[in-house]
């Protein structure tokens, strides 16, 4: 029975490693602690409501979702949401690290695509 047990362990290990790899949002870091900017979603609100980011260079933004429902971050030029600049993948009760493309200095608007009442301000080059 030993060989069967060992192969089961191997299969589980492969599954765990594959799951870890799939959390990558592509590109830069997937480690929330190393993200340039961190936003927490909890009880249907983003904290902090205003975050700073560097101008003219790509940066990483970690979304820490403490809620048991899916949230994401979608970035728009302004509150009118006429132009979407970034659409982050949904995450439920966990953390995702987004690779945000370089933005010109200015104030941007972000919200959760599922819960438009969850909003925030992204201050680039502030
Ligand atoms: Cu949401």
Tab-separated table of C-alpha atoms and ligand atoms in Angstrom:
chain	number	residue	atom	x	y	z
A	1	UNK	CA	0.000	0.000	0.000
A	2	UNK	CA	2.971	2.290	0.487
A	3	UNK	CA	3.558	3.119	-3.214
A	4	UNK	CA	-0.090	4.140	-3.618
A	5	UNK	CA	0.117	6.486	-0.641
A	6	UNK	CA	3.294	8.060	-1.950
A	7	UNK	CA	1.782	8.723	-5.356
A	8	UNK	CA	-1.266	10.281	-3.698
A	9	UNK	CA	1.038	12.669	-1.843
A	10	UNK	CA	2.779	13.494	-5.109
A	11	UNK	CA	-0.546	14.253	-6.801
A	12	UNK	CA	-1.616	16.484	-3.900
A	13	UNK	CA	1.711	18.320	-3.978
A	14	UNK	CA	1.373	18.959	-7.713
A	15	UNK	CA	-2.187	20.211	-7.169
A	16	UNK	CA	-1.051	22.619	-4.428
A	17	UNK	CA	1.823	23.927	-6.547
A	18	UNK	CA	-0.491	24.396	-9.522
A	19	UNK	CA	-2.964	26.312	-7.342
A	20	UNK	CA	-0.196	28.604	-6.108
A	21	UNK	CA	0.950	29.294	-9.652
A	22	UNK	CA	-2.549	30.173	-10.809
A	23	UNK	CA	-2.828	33.053	-8.319
A	24	UNK	CA	-0.403	35.021	-10.489
A	25	UNK	CA	-2.021	38.050	-12.074
A	26	UNK	CA	0.691	38.006	-14.718
A	27	UNK	CA	3.856	40.055	-14.817
A	28	UNK	CA	5.331	41.600	-11.640
A	29	UNK	CA	5.066	40.392	-8.085
A	30	UNK	CA	2.279	38.178	-6.798
A	31	UNK	CA	3.306	38.812	-3.194
A	32	UNK	CA	0.851	41.306	-1.637
A	33	UNK	CA	3.519	42.415	0.846
A	34	UNK	CA	5.660	43.614	-2.066
A	35	UNK	CA	2.911	45.471	-3.922
A	36	UNK	CA	3.415	49.204	-4.413
A	37	UNK	CA	-0.127	50.012	-3.283
A	38	UNK	CA	-2.558	48.063	-1.113
A	39	UNK	CA	-6.320	48.505	-0.916
A	40	UNK	CA	-8.485	46.490	1.461
A	41	UNK	CA	-12.117	45.681	0.747
A	42	UNK	CA	-14.114	45.012	3.899
A	43	UNK	CA	-17.783	45.369	4.737
A	44	UNK	CA	-18.512	46.738	1.283
A	45	UNK	CA	-15.981	49.587	1.392
A	46	UNK	CA	-12.437	50.237	0.213
A	47	UNK	CA	-9.771	51.298	2.717
A	48	UNK	CA	-8.081	53.659	2.302
A	49	UNK	CA	-10.507	55.581	0.129
A	50	UNK	CA	-7.629	57.409	-1.547
A	51	UNK	CA	-4.324	55.845	-2.570
A	52	UNK	CA	-1.181	57.313	-4.127
A	53	UNK	CA	0.743	55.808	-7.019
A	54	UNK	CA	3.766	56.865	-9.064
A	55	UNK	CA	3.227	58.719	-12.338
A	56	UNK	CA	4.461	57.418	-15.672
A	57	UNK	CA	5.434	53.940	-14.537
A	58	UNK	CA	3.636	50.649	-14.124
A	59	UNK	CA	2.937	49.650	-10.539
A	60	UNK	CA	1.398	46.787	-8.582
A	61	UNK	CA	-1.786	47.132	-6.577
A	62	UNK	CA	-2.802	44.486	-4.054
A	63	UNK	CA	-6.511	44.095	-3.390
A	64	UNK	CA	-7.079	42.387	-0.039
A	65	UNK	CA	-10.677	41.232	0.056
A	66	UNK	CA	-11.835	40.491	3.599
A	67	UNK	CA	-15.429	40.014	2.490
A	68	UNK	CA	-17.032	36.676	1.648
A	69	UNK	CA	-18.280	38.115	-1.655
A	70	UNK	CA	-16.352	38.912	-4.825
A	71	UNK	CA	-14.788	42.332	-5.314
A	72	UNK	CA	-12.401	43.819	-7.829
A	73	UNK	CA	-10.932	47.179	-8.714
A	74	UNK	CA	-11.785	48.881	-11.985
A	75	UNK	CA	-10.027	52.178	-12.725
A	76	UNK	CA	-11.623	54.971	-14.765
A	77	UNK	CA	-10.466	58.403	-15.848
A	78	UNK	CA	-13.150	59.951	-13.650
A	79	UNK	CA	-16.429	59.359	-11.854
A	80	UNK	CA	-18.410	59.499	-15.090
A	81	UNK	CA	-16.840	56.089	-15.899
A	82	UNK	CA	-16.821	57.059	-19.570
A	83	UNK	CA	-13.335	55.613	-20.040
A	84	UNK	CA	-12.184	52.428	-18.300
A	85	UNK	CA	-8.411	52.226	-17.897
A	86	UNK	CA	-8.092	48.968	-15.977
A	87	UNK	CA	-10.415	46.088	-15.106
A	88	UNK	CA	-9.100	43.859	-12.333
A	89	UNK	CA	-10.121	40.247	-11.891
A	90	UNK	CA	-12.578	39.397	-9.118
A	91	UNK	CA	-11.315	37.945	-5.865
A	92	UNK	CA	-13.382	36.471	-3.026
A	93	UNK	CA	-12.081	36.335	0.547
A	94	UNK	CA	-8.460	36.569	-0.552
A	95	UNK	CA	-5.841	38.763	-2.165
A	96	UNK	CA	-5.016	39.488	-5.778
A	97	UNK	CA	-2.124	41.589	-7.058
A	98	UNK	CA	-2.871	43.665	-10.141
A	99	UNK	CA	-0.310	44.974	-12.611
A	100	UNK	CA	-1.479	48.503	-13.378
A	101	UNK	CA	-0.112	50.074	-16.550
A	102	UNK	CA	1.647	53.434	-16.380
A	103	UNK	CA	-0.726	56.369	-15.867
A	104	UNK	CA	-0.156	60.070	-16.348
A	105	UNK	CA	-0.219	62.240	-13.231
A	106	UNK	CA	-3.723	63.056	-12.117
A	107	UNK	CA	-6.694	61.868	-10.090
A	108	UNK	CA	-8.493	58.743	-11.163
A	109	UNK	CA	-11.668	57.035	-9.988
A	110	UNK	CA	-11.987	53.381	-9.078
A	111	UNK	CA	-14.812	51.148	-7.974
A	112	UNK	CA	-15.874	47.521	-7.683
A	113	UNK	CA	-17.526	46.338	-10.889
A	114	UNK	CA	-20.115	44.345	-8.931
A	115	UNK	CA	-20.724	46.967	-6.245
A	116	UNK	CA	-20.547	50.473	-7.755
A	117	UNK	CA	-21.209	51.954	-4.318
A	118	UNK	CA	-17.674	50.858	-3.374
A	119	UNK	CA	-15.520	53.675	-4.707
A	120	UNK	CA	-12.107	55.231	-4.222
A	121	UNK	CA	-9.671	57.752	-5.621
A	122	UNK	CA	-6.312	56.921	-7.169
A	123	UNK	CA	-3.911	59.864	-6.980
A	124	UNK	CA	-1.103	59.363	-9.478
A	125	UNK	CA	2.040	61.400	-8.941
A	126	UNK	CA	0.415	63.130	-5.969
B	1	LIG	CU1	-17.595	44.187	-4.862
